[in-house]
C-alpha angles and dihedrals in degrees: 000000000000113000114192116239113237122226090247092056092047093051091046091050091051093046090053099032102050097053090042092052091046092050092048091049092052092046091050091050092051092049091049092047091048092049091049091051091049092051095046108126103169134057116234095258090050091049093048091050089053093051095060 
């Protein structure tokens, strides 16, 4: 059964959903950055020498 979404429900979902999605994205970025820093094996000069 399709129940139409009211404007109030839509606004409430956006007010809660957008900040929640933003916060999850920032948290995910921090976790990824931390993991990348923990797994770093080469210094920058070593890495650049390997890229040539």
